[in-house]
Amino acid sequence: LTKQLGTFTVILIGRSQEEAKKARDAFVQSIYSKLFSWLIGQMNIQLCHKADGNQTYQTIGVLDIFGFECFQENSFEQLCINYCNEKLQKHFTQQIVQVELEEYKNEGIPFAEIKYKDNSVTLQLLEGKPTGIMPMIQEEMNSPGATNERLLDKLSGQHKSHERFIRAPKDFDQFGVKHYAGDVKYKIAQFVEKNTDDAPALNTSSGEFMEDLFAMDMPGVDSPSAPSGGGRAARVTRNVKKALGVKFQGELATLLEKINSSSAHFVRCIKPNLQGKPDLIDDDLVASQLAACGIIDCIKVRASGYVGKYVKDDFVNRFACVLFLCPGVKQLKVSSTPVGKLLELMGTAVPDTGITKGAALLPADTWAEGTTKVFLRQEVSSWMAVCRRVARDRACVEIQKNARGIGARADMVHYKQVLQLLQTVGKSEDKNAIQEALKDAHETLPDGVVHMKQYTDAEAKLDFLIRQEQEIARLQEALDATSATPTDAHTAGINCKRLQDAVASATAFGMDASHPMLVKCQEQLMESTKEQEALVSITTAIASGTVTRAELDAVMGTAEQLGLSACAELASANNVITLMEKVDGACASKDGDQIMNVLSEVEAAGVKFASLAQAQETLKLVMTHMESVKQLQSAASSRNMDVIKSAIASAEAQGLEDVHPQALAHARQVLAELEHQMKVERQLLQCMSNRDMAALEACLKEAEKVGVNQEVMKNASNLVEILQHERTALDRLSKATLASTVESLSELTEALTQATSLSLDDAVECADAKARIKVLEAEKEELASKQESIDGVLADLAALNIAEHSSKLSIDENKILQDCLKQAERLGMSSMAAVVMAKQTALQLEEVCADPTSSWQHYPGMRSQTSLSGGKKKLRKMLTSKATQESAERKASLERNARQVKPRSADADDEIEELTFSKKPLKKALTQLPNIHVSSALAINRSILVFMGDRVHAYPSTAAVDLLKFGVRSLLLANETYIQLMRQLTNNPNPMSERNGWKLLCICARSFSPSEDLLPYVTAYVENKTHPDETGLLGATGLLAKSALRSLTTAESRGKVLKLSEIDAWRRMLWNMDGEEP
């Protein structure tokens, strides 16, 4: 089966059930393998705590290699496993045997050659190119018609004389290889099938994770322009079959590369028996395994070689100390002793170790000096280690002896220094120094030192200083307690008692009377006594009940001088003074309520003082004045002018003007308001009598402010409404007269009738209206004779539906509009509303057509819409269809309906409106083209529909190539292309189709330009899309339009048809621009 994918051909090959099962198993195995590798990589990243893959980390790895396999039937899997064992055995031999011999050779150490098994020949048989077994398997797999039998014939023919290859007998389908561990025969069956990796690559998977796992399995794809055999462009290269053997070789090479870059250690596992039983060792089996894996060769090298290997400087530093055990050997400086001299001395020197006698350190045949190292045999290396240990032990004993002697002498010197220090500090006044000296002596001196005179004197002096500090602390505590200002008299008495006790205790201890702390406490005791006496005086004065302000100020002044402003007694005195001030203030204000409240407050406080009697007398006088104030307030509330006047006269007689002027002023204000209210009411009645609307409205507002009688105000409001209604009718009549036409004659008559019904016949407006009606009736009679022509013009204007489609009229509709205006001018219809609207529309269309940036539909090169929908006669028939169907009722009301133009029918819109988005293919070109280009215009339309996705196609980019060929070939076709693109982008309801259309416009703008007369229309259309939307952002359409505008205004790549690869690159760039996934 074949399938066309754009310009590519895909061949579909079916599989049998067995092949499908194998492909399924290979597919699952491939996913498991790649997922396992991905999981190991993620674990390594997390363990390293770094996401940077370029970092190199030191690791410790354990490699558990395949075991050597030899079964009754061995296949391709056993060949891969045994091949891996051969490679690792080669590495082990190089590391253990060859590296050891190479080191002796580089150091210049003579050494007898050792023969060992080298499997290089076997590896050459397995992997040598191009005739090795593994390469020949790969070659056969890639050959047409590959079979296992042909592979066996090729292997036998190529390697029949090879020493490691076992040629298969003719009656068996197998071959053999002589491995380092034994001979193995392999059956050739399914070698080719097992070597093939049938797992499909998922590099095109829709899942991002699966696509990343299989990213490296994509087959090679050549450039579209790459030459190929047969004389045509080959687009897809031949996929070389993926071989598991090749993958296995690559992974094995990577493993060996890692092992070679590491410091390797080997653990060899030996199978003790073939029965799998414990405590059973088959000597022959174990010996054959040791020989096969190179252990015997390694043991021989080690046994006949040198165990100890030391760099020369390290040898000197490590073993020079051994010469200290040799009597008569001059001691050497290790740093300056050459290794040759050291070896010479050790060859003759006999150490005194106490273990053996008469043996030299290094006999002549037990060591060798290389270029950079010193080599020791096994027996000498152990003997040197014993000597070195003995030398270090003896040196430690000598060091300990000297160190203890030095320590004992240092202790004696320290004892003397401690006793001298005790004697010195015992005469001082430094308590801390005495304590430190006593502590040092107790910890340093031997037992019995506490009976020494220096120690006891220091202890007695320390006791005295401690007791003195305690007395000073007690004085300081009492001083601190009294330094703060006492809160009351009781606290002051406690402070005095504490100071007295502290001073008495210090004096009894025998403290010097001139001690600063004792002197300071005695001074503070005198000051505290004065504070206590001052506070007691304040308490006594308040408790007397007859104290005056002057007496209380005197005792408070004494307390304040002593700094007792925060004491409770002083606060109580301040409260009493505050009450005195309130009483005096209330009496001075003459306010009865205030005086009563203050007296109640004094009574609640429970205090008495001399000014309370005067306050009670003042209260009686104030109560009399308050009664007069109440009478004034009652009269003002009644709003009776006579009562208010009587109350004011009585208050003035009692002298209330000086005591309560506010009450008297309020009563006088109420009296003045009542008088003003009566005056406004009289003025309102006068305005109602005169029917003066302006004065009436002003007087009515003033009456609402002062609160005139509601009945009077209601009558005035009704009169205002009547006057306003008459004024409205006259205004309507005046406006109808000025704007009257033949069509509006009925409105003018109705307005005159309304004015007459309101008895306004004598108004000037009515007279003017009557005169205008006569003139319009005469004009109406004149127009009656032309009514048939007028009806036709009005019907044409109504069919055009100018009110809703003024900016969408086609060229033919515009011509009909001009004909209607000429007939209306000839018939004298200029004043009709429909004709006035038609004139305004015609002026707007002239401005639109004069501006090329207004709308691309007005481009002069466009085909007329009549040609798109069936001709001018068909358009005229459609436009006038409604007029021919009008009944006698429409003709009777034509003047009224002319101002309410009906919209065109939906069918008419479908027939005429062609310059907007449509999925249907065009039947004719949109621009004026010669007949030779009409088929190309229709092909352009199909290419646009394909690229925008409005028409299904497997590879839309090929449609863009065809489109560019038309645009580059002919300027007329270039104009047709841009007009069709703007048509498909106009009112496009599909966002995906619209974005593809803008992308195609960007691609066209890079290859060819429209003509000079069309370019302003295209530029204006594109630039209109580059403005930000209502959110203030430039959306995906705006970004694409901005790219197209930049291409239109530059000359880059003009006249060039882009290749498919270039178009795909442009599409990917434009996808990234609008955020769309390809």
PDB file of C-alpha atoms in Angstrom, residues 218-435:
ATOM      1  CA  MET A 218      15.242   9.038  14.220  1.00  0.00           C
ATOM      2  CA  PRO A 219      16.315   7.780  10.763  1.00  0.00           C
ATOM      3  CA  GLY A 220      18.433  10.085   8.571  1.00  0.00           C
ATOM      4  CA  VAL A 221      16.610  12.515   6.267  1.00  0.00           C
ATOM      5  CA  ASP A 222      18.464  14.162   3.377  1.00  0.00           C
ATOM      6  CA  SER A 223      17.891  17.707   2.137  1.00  0.00           C
ATOM      7  CA  PRO A 224      15.041  18.016  -0.367  1.00  0.00           C
ATOM      8  CA  SER A 225      17.531  19.160  -2.994  1.00  0.00           C
ATOM      9  CA  ALA A 226      19.990  16.233  -2.551  1.00  0.00           C
ATOM     10  CA  PRO A 227      20.552  14.285  -5.790  1.00  0.00           C
ATOM     11  CA  SER A 228      19.648  10.631  -6.032  1.00  0.00           C
ATOM     12  CA  GLY A 229      19.851   7.852  -8.588  1.00  0.00           C
ATOM     13  CA  GLY A 230      17.311   7.644 -11.356  1.00  0.00           C
ATOM     14  CA  GLY A 231      17.453  11.369 -12.179  1.00  0.00           C
ATOM     15  CA  ARG A 232      14.989  12.558  -9.437  1.00  0.00           C
ATOM     16  CA  ALA A 233      15.358  14.141  -6.004  1.00  0.00           C
ATOM     17  CA  ALA A 234      15.502  11.589  -3.206  1.00  0.00           C
ATOM     18  CA  ARG A 235      13.832  12.934  -0.112  1.00  0.00           C
ATOM     19  CA  VAL A 236      14.286  10.116   2.407  1.00  0.00           C
ATOM     20  CA  THR A 237      17.504   8.103   2.716  1.00  0.00           C
ATOM     21  CA  ARG A 238      17.539   4.330   3.049  1.00  0.00           C
ATOM     22  CA  ASN A 239      17.099   3.381   6.701  1.00  0.00           C
ATOM     23  CA  VAL A 240      19.928   1.105   7.768  1.00  0.00           C
ATOM     24  CA  LYS A 241      18.517  -1.672   9.975  1.00  0.00           C
ATOM     25  CA  LYS A 242      19.335  -1.244  13.617  1.00  0.00           C
ATOM     26  CA  ALA A 243      21.375  -4.212  14.941  1.00  0.00           C
ATOM     27  CA  LEU A 244      21.389  -5.291  18.569  1.00  0.00           C
ATOM     28  CA  GLY A 245      24.951  -6.560  18.132  1.00  0.00           C
ATOM     29  CA  VAL A 246      26.154  -3.109  17.065  1.00  0.00           C
ATOM     30  CA  LYS A 247      24.380  -1.542  20.033  1.00  0.00           C
ATOM     31  CA  PHE A 248      25.921  -4.149  22.338  1.00  0.00           C
ATOM     32  CA  GLN A 249      29.418  -3.407  20.972  1.00  0.00           C
ATOM     33  CA  GLY A 250      28.889   0.323  21.480  1.00  0.00           C
ATOM     34  CA  GLU A 251      27.728  -0.084  25.066  1.00  0.00           C
ATOM     35  CA  LEU A 252      30.652  -2.456  25.782  1.00  0.00           C
ATOM     36  CA  ALA A 253      33.125   0.091  24.366  1.00  0.00           C
ATOM     37  CA  THR A 254      31.620   2.795  26.589  1.00  0.00           C
ATOM     38  CA  LEU A 255      31.933   0.470  29.613  1.00  0.00           C
ATOM     39  CA  LEU A 256      35.609  -0.288  28.905  1.00  0.00           C
ATOM     40  CA  GLU A 257      36.298   3.412  28.423  1.00  0.00           C
ATOM     41  CA  LYS A 258      34.919   4.109  31.892  1.00  0.00           C
ATOM     42  CA  ILE A 259      36.872   1.190  33.406  1.00  0.00           C
ATOM     43  CA  ASN A 260      40.140   2.340  31.784  1.00  0.00           C
ATOM     44  CA  SER A 261      39.650   5.829  33.233  1.00  0.00           C
ATOM     45  CA  SER A 262      39.121   4.403  36.743  1.00  0.00           C
ATOM     46  CA  SER A 263      41.248   2.769  39.394  1.00  0.00           C
ATOM     47  CA  ALA A 264      40.129  -0.854  39.086  1.00  0.00           C
ATOM     48  CA  HIS A 265      40.130  -3.644  41.709  1.00  0.00           C
ATOM     49  CA  PHE A 266      39.171  -7.179  40.790  1.00  0.00           C
ATOM     50  CA  VAL A 267      37.201  -9.856  42.634  1.00  0.00           C
ATOM     51  CA  ARG A 268      37.281 -13.268  40.938  1.00  0.00           C
ATOM     52  CA  CYS A 269      34.491 -15.720  41.735  1.00  0.00           C
ATOM     53  CA  ILE A 270      35.516 -19.393  41.404  1.00  0.00           C
ATOM     54  CA  LYS A 271      32.934 -22.144  41.199  1.00  0.00           C
ATOM     55  CA  PRO A 272      34.050 -24.900  43.667  1.00  0.00           C
ATOM     56  CA  ASN A 273      32.052 -27.762  42.056  1.00  0.00           C
ATOM     57  CA  LEU A 274      29.506 -28.410  39.379  1.00  0.00           C
ATOM     58  CA  GLN A 275      27.042 -30.164  41.696  1.00  0.00           C
ATOM     59  CA  GLY A 276      26.158 -27.021  43.665  1.00  0.00           C
ATOM     60  CA  LYS A 277      26.954 -28.690  47.032  1.00  0.00           C
ATOM     61  CA  PRO A 278      28.496 -26.976  50.078  1.00  0.00           C
ATOM     62  CA  ASP A 279      31.928 -27.918  51.516  1.00  0.00           C
ATOM     63  CA  LEU A 280      32.951 -29.673  48.280  1.00  0.00           C
ATOM     64  CA  ILE A 281      35.926 -28.472  46.225  1.00  0.00           C
ATOM     65  CA  ASP A 282      36.811 -30.004  42.868  1.00  0.00           C
ATOM     66  CA  ASP A 283      40.564 -29.407  42.605  1.00  0.00           C
ATOM     67  CA  ASP A 284      40.746 -29.903  38.850  1.00  0.00           C
ATOM     68  CA  LEU A 285      37.764 -27.610  38.242  1.00  0.00           C
ATOM     69  CA  VAL A 286      39.159 -24.875  40.465  1.00  0.00           C
ATOM     70  CA  ALA A 287      42.647 -25.181  38.914  1.00  0.00           C
ATOM     71  CA  SER A 288      41.236 -24.977  35.378  1.00  0.00           C
ATOM     72  CA  GLN A 289      39.267 -21.857  36.298  1.00  0.00           C
ATOM     73  CA  LEU A 290      42.275 -20.208  37.899  1.00  0.00           C
ATOM     74  CA  ALA A 291      44.354 -20.945  34.851  1.00  0.00           C
ATOM     75  CA  ALA A 292      41.677 -19.836  32.418  1.00  0.00           C
ATOM     76  CA  CYS A 293      41.021 -16.480  34.055  1.00  0.00           C
ATOM     77  CA  GLY A 294      44.731 -15.575  34.414  1.00  0.00           C
ATOM     78  CA  ILE A 295      45.005 -15.935  38.183  1.00  0.00           C
ATOM     79  CA  ILE A 296      47.939 -18.419  37.906  1.00  0.00           C
ATOM     80  CA  ASP A 297      49.893 -15.984  35.734  1.00  0.00           C
ATOM     81  CA  CYS A 298      49.189 -13.191  38.197  1.00  0.00           C
ATOM     82  CA  ILE A 299      50.409 -15.322  41.128  1.00  0.00           C
ATOM     83  CA  LYS A 300      53.594 -16.183  39.271  1.00  0.00           C
ATOM     84  CA  VAL A 301      54.354 -12.535  38.587  1.00  0.00           C
ATOM     85  CA  ARG A 302      53.677 -11.574  42.168  1.00  0.00           C
ATOM     86  CA  ALA A 303      55.677 -14.445  43.636  1.00  0.00           C
ATOM     87  CA  SER A 304      58.728 -13.806  41.466  1.00  0.00           C
ATOM     88  CA  GLY A 305      58.525 -10.039  41.712  1.00  0.00           C
ATOM     89  CA  TYR A 306      58.795  -7.344  44.355  1.00  0.00           C
ATOM     90  CA  VAL A 307      56.027  -6.743  46.846  1.00  0.00           C
ATOM     91  CA  GLY A 308      57.197  -3.516  48.368  1.00  0.00           C
ATOM     92  CA  LYS A 309      57.323  -0.512  46.022  1.00  0.00           C
ATOM     93  CA  TYR A 310      58.289   2.866  47.458  1.00  0.00           C
ATOM     94  CA  VAL A 311      59.125   6.172  45.862  1.00  0.00           C
ATOM     95  CA  LYS A 312      62.689   6.999  46.870  1.00  0.00           C
ATOM     96  CA  ASP A 313      61.802   9.981  49.058  1.00  0.00           C
ATOM     97  CA  ASP A 314      59.074   7.965  50.769  1.00  0.00           C
ATOM     98  CA  PHE A 315      61.525   5.104  51.392  1.00  0.00           C
ATOM     99  CA  VAL A 316      64.020   7.434  53.078  1.00  0.00           C
ATOM    100  CA  ASN A 317      61.352   9.046  55.256  1.00  0.00           C
ATOM    101  CA  ARG A 318      59.865   5.713  56.268  1.00  0.00           C
ATOM    102  CA  PHE A 319      62.894   3.491  56.971  1.00  0.00           C
ATOM    103  CA  ALA A 320      65.748   5.842  57.924  1.00  0.00           C
ATOM    104  CA  CYS A 321      64.756   5.450  61.579  1.00  0.00           C
ATOM    105  CA  VAL A 322      65.761   1.751  61.455  1.00  0.00           C
ATOM    106  CA  LEU A 323      69.452   2.738  61.530  1.00  0.00           C
ATOM    107  CA  PHE A 324      69.002   3.862  65.170  1.00  0.00           C
ATOM    108  CA  LEU A 325      68.933   0.141  66.060  1.00  0.00           C
ATOM    109  CA  CYS A 326      72.362  -0.451  64.499  1.00  0.00           C
ATOM    110  CA  PRO A 327      75.277   0.074  66.966  1.00  0.00           C
ATOM    111  CA  GLY A 328      78.194   2.016  65.543  1.00  0.00           C
ATOM    112  CA  VAL A 329      76.220   3.588  62.685  1.00  0.00           C
ATOM    113  CA  LYS A 330      76.507   7.341  62.600  1.00  0.00           C
ATOM    114  CA  GLN A 331      73.155   9.048  62.908  1.00  0.00           C
ATOM    115  CA  LEU A 332      71.996  10.688  59.661  1.00  0.00           C
ATOM    116  CA  LYS A 333      69.848  13.605  58.707  1.00  0.00           C
ATOM    117  CA  VAL A 334      66.902  12.090  56.942  1.00  0.00           C
ATOM    118  CA  SER A 335      66.166  15.118  54.747  1.00  0.00           C
ATOM    119  CA  SER A 336      69.688  15.232  53.286  1.00  0.00           C
ATOM    120  CA  THR A 337      70.494  11.494  53.019  1.00  0.00           C
ATOM    121  CA  PRO A 338      70.530  10.135  49.433  1.00  0.00           C
ATOM    122  CA  VAL A 339      68.688   6.875  48.943  1.00  0.00           C
ATOM    123  CA  GLY A 340      71.795   5.178  47.503  1.00  0.00           C
ATOM    124  CA  LYS A 341      73.820   5.808  50.645  1.00  0.00           C
ATOM    125  CA  LEU A 342      70.945   4.669  52.840  1.00  0.00           C
ATOM    126  CA  LEU A 343      70.636   1.394  50.916  1.00  0.00           C
ATOM    127  CA  GLU A 344      74.414   0.868  51.156  1.00  0.00           C
ATOM    128  CA  LEU A 345      74.381   1.262  54.962  1.00  0.00           C
ATOM    129  CA  MET A 346      71.369  -1.016  55.311  1.00  0.00           C
ATOM    130  CA  GLY A 347      73.107  -3.698  53.289  1.00  0.00           C
ATOM    131  CA  THR A 348      75.889  -4.044  55.952  1.00  0.00           C
ATOM    132  CA  ALA A 349      74.298  -2.744  59.178  1.00  0.00           C
ATOM    133  CA  VAL A 350      73.060  -5.296  61.701  1.00  0.00           C
ATOM    134  CA  PRO A 351      70.218  -4.050  63.938  1.00  0.00           C
ATOM    135  CA  ASP A 352      69.932  -4.846  67.658  1.00  0.00           C
ATOM    136  CA  THR A 353      66.231  -5.667  67.794  1.00  0.00           C
ATOM    137  CA  GLY A 354      66.333  -8.284  70.564  1.00  0.00           C
ATOM    138  CA  ILE A 355      64.565 -10.700  68.218  1.00  0.00           C
ATOM    139  CA  THR A 356      67.278 -12.025  65.920  1.00  0.00           C
ATOM    140  CA  LYS A 357      71.037 -11.567  65.813  1.00  0.00           C
ATOM    141  CA  GLY A 358      73.497 -11.348  62.993  1.00  0.00           C
ATOM    142  CA  ALA A 359      71.012 -10.603  60.173  1.00  0.00           C
ATOM    143  CA  ALA A 360      71.647  -7.549  58.003  1.00  0.00           C
ATOM    144  CA  LEU A 361      68.839  -5.144  57.224  1.00  0.00           C
ATOM    145  CA  LEU A 362      68.912  -5.532  53.427  1.00  0.00           C
ATOM    146  CA  PRO A 363      70.844  -8.482  51.977  1.00  0.00           C
ATOM    147  CA  ALA A 364      72.123  -7.822  48.460  1.00  0.00           C
ATOM    148  CA  ASP A 365      69.650 -10.024  46.582  1.00  0.00           C
ATOM    149  CA  THR A 366      66.467  -8.874  48.373  1.00  0.00           C
ATOM    150  CA  TRP A 367      66.053  -5.402  46.933  1.00  0.00           C
ATOM    151  CA  ALA A 368      66.436  -3.400  43.748  1.00  0.00           C
ATOM    152  CA  GLU A 369      66.748   0.312  43.048  1.00  0.00           C
ATOM    153  CA  GLY A 370      64.844   1.580  40.032  1.00  0.00           C
ATOM    154  CA  THR A 371      64.757   4.935  38.334  1.00  0.00           C
ATOM    155  CA  THR A 372      62.200   6.478  40.709  1.00  0.00           C
ATOM    156  CA  LYS A 373      61.385   3.698  43.176  1.00  0.00           C
ATOM    157  CA  VAL A 374      62.914   1.169  45.563  1.00  0.00           C
ATOM    158  CA  PHE A 375      61.611  -2.397  45.256  1.00  0.00           C
ATOM    159  CA  LEU A 376      61.646  -4.923  48.166  1.00  0.00           C
ATOM    160  CA  ARG A 377      60.929  -8.633  48.108  1.00  0.00           C
ATOM    161  CA  GLN A 378      58.322 -10.164  50.361  1.00  0.00           C
ATOM    162  CA  GLU A 379      60.630 -11.441  53.125  1.00  0.00           C
ATOM    163  CA  VAL A 380      62.682  -8.224  53.340  1.00  0.00           C
ATOM    164  CA  SER A 381      59.583  -6.010  53.268  1.00  0.00           C
ATOM    165  CA  SER A 382      58.202  -7.794  56.356  1.00  0.00           C
ATOM    166  CA  TRP A 383      61.612  -7.687  58.134  1.00  0.00           C
ATOM    167  CA  MET A 384      61.934  -3.907  57.528  1.00  0.00           C
ATOM    168  CA  ALA A 385      58.451  -3.368  58.950  1.00  0.00           C
ATOM    169  CA  VAL A 386      59.428  -5.251  62.168  1.00  0.00           C
ATOM    170  CA  CYS A 387      62.618  -3.223  62.576  1.00  0.00           C
ATOM    171  CA  ARG A 388      60.795   0.021  62.026  1.00  0.00           C
ATOM    172  CA  ARG A 389      58.245  -0.866  64.763  1.00  0.00           C
ATOM    173  CA  VAL A 390      61.016  -1.734  67.280  1.00  0.00           C
ATOM    174  CA  ALA A 391      62.868   1.519  66.522  1.00  0.00           C
ATOM    175  CA  ARG A 392      59.733   3.585  67.068  1.00  0.00           C
ATOM    176  CA  ASP A 393      58.948   1.800  70.403  1.00  0.00           C
ATOM    177  CA  ARG A 394      62.416   2.520  71.805  1.00  0.00           C
ATOM    178  CA  ALA A 395      62.228   6.127  70.724  1.00  0.00           C
ATOM    179  CA  CYS A 396      58.863   6.490  72.525  1.00  0.00           C
ATOM    180  CA  VAL A 397      60.320   5.226  75.843  1.00  0.00           C
ATOM    181  CA  GLU A 398      63.215   7.689  75.646  1.00  0.00           C
ATOM    182  CA  ILE A 399      60.867  10.560  74.885  1.00  0.00           C
ATOM    183  CA  GLN A 400      58.583   9.676  77.834  1.00  0.00           C
ATOM    184  CA  LYS A 401      61.535   9.594  80.301  1.00  0.00           C
ATOM    185  CA  ASN A 402      62.765  13.017  79.312  1.00  0.00           C
ATOM    186  CA  ALA A 403      59.268  14.482  79.277  1.00  0.00           C
ATOM    187  CA  ARG A 404      58.500  13.304  82.854  1.00  0.00           C
ATOM    188  CA  GLY A 405      61.703  14.801  84.249  1.00  0.00           C
ATOM    189  CA  ILE A 406      60.971  18.123  82.652  1.00  0.00           C
ATOM    190  CA  GLY A 407      57.447  18.049  84.073  1.00  0.00           C
ATOM    191  CA  ALA A 408      58.543  17.356  87.679  1.00  0.00           C
ATOM    192  CA  ARG A 409      61.018  20.240  87.649  1.00  0.00           C
ATOM    193  CA  ALA A 410      58.405  22.576  86.210  1.00  0.00           C
ATOM    194  CA  ASP A 411      55.944  21.594  89.011  1.00  0.00           C
ATOM    195  CA  MET A 412      58.409  22.539  91.739  1.00  0.00           C
ATOM    196  CA  VAL A 413      58.952  25.975  90.230  1.00  0.00           C
ATOM    197  CA  HIS A 414      55.200  26.452  90.020  1.00  0.00           C
ATOM    198  CA  TYR A 415      54.701  25.512  93.731  1.00  0.00           C
ATOM    199  CA  LYS A 416      57.080  28.256  94.803  1.00  0.00           C
ATOM    200  CA  GLN A 417      55.330  30.788  92.588  1.00  0.00           C
ATOM    201  CA  VAL A 418      51.908  29.930  94.058  1.00  0.00           C
ATOM    202  CA  LEU A 419      53.072  30.370  97.676  1.00  0.00           C
ATOM    203  CA  GLN A 420      54.669  33.699  96.821  1.00  0.00           C
ATOM    204  CA  LEU A 421      51.429  34.834  95.168  1.00  0.00           C
ATOM    205  CA  LEU A 422      49.365  33.860  98.279  1.00  0.00           C
ATOM    206  CA  GLN A 423      51.620  35.936 100.507  1.00  0.00           C
ATOM    207  CA  THR A 424      51.305  38.952  98.175  1.00  0.00           C
ATOM    208  CA  VAL A 425      47.530  38.971  97.617  1.00  0.00           C
ATOM    209  CA  GLY A 426      46.842  38.319 101.325  1.00  0.00           C
ATOM    210  CA  LYS A 427      47.987  41.903 102.037  1.00  0.00           C
ATOM    211  CA  SER A 428      45.786  43.454  99.317  1.00  0.00           C
ATOM    212  CA  GLU A 429      42.080  44.362  99.193  1.00  0.00           C
ATOM    213  CA  ASP A 430      41.367  42.465  95.931  1.00  0.00           C
ATOM    214  CA  LYS A 431      38.897  39.729  96.799  1.00  0.00           C
ATOM    215  CA  ASN A 432      38.919  38.175  93.325  1.00  0.00           C
ATOM    216  CA  ALA A 433      42.694  37.947  93.284  1.00  0.00           C
ATOM    217  CA  ILE A 434      42.675  36.212  96.715  1.00  0.00           C
ATOM    218  CA  GLN A 435      40.009  33.749  95.545  1.00  0.00           C
TER     219      GLN A 435
END
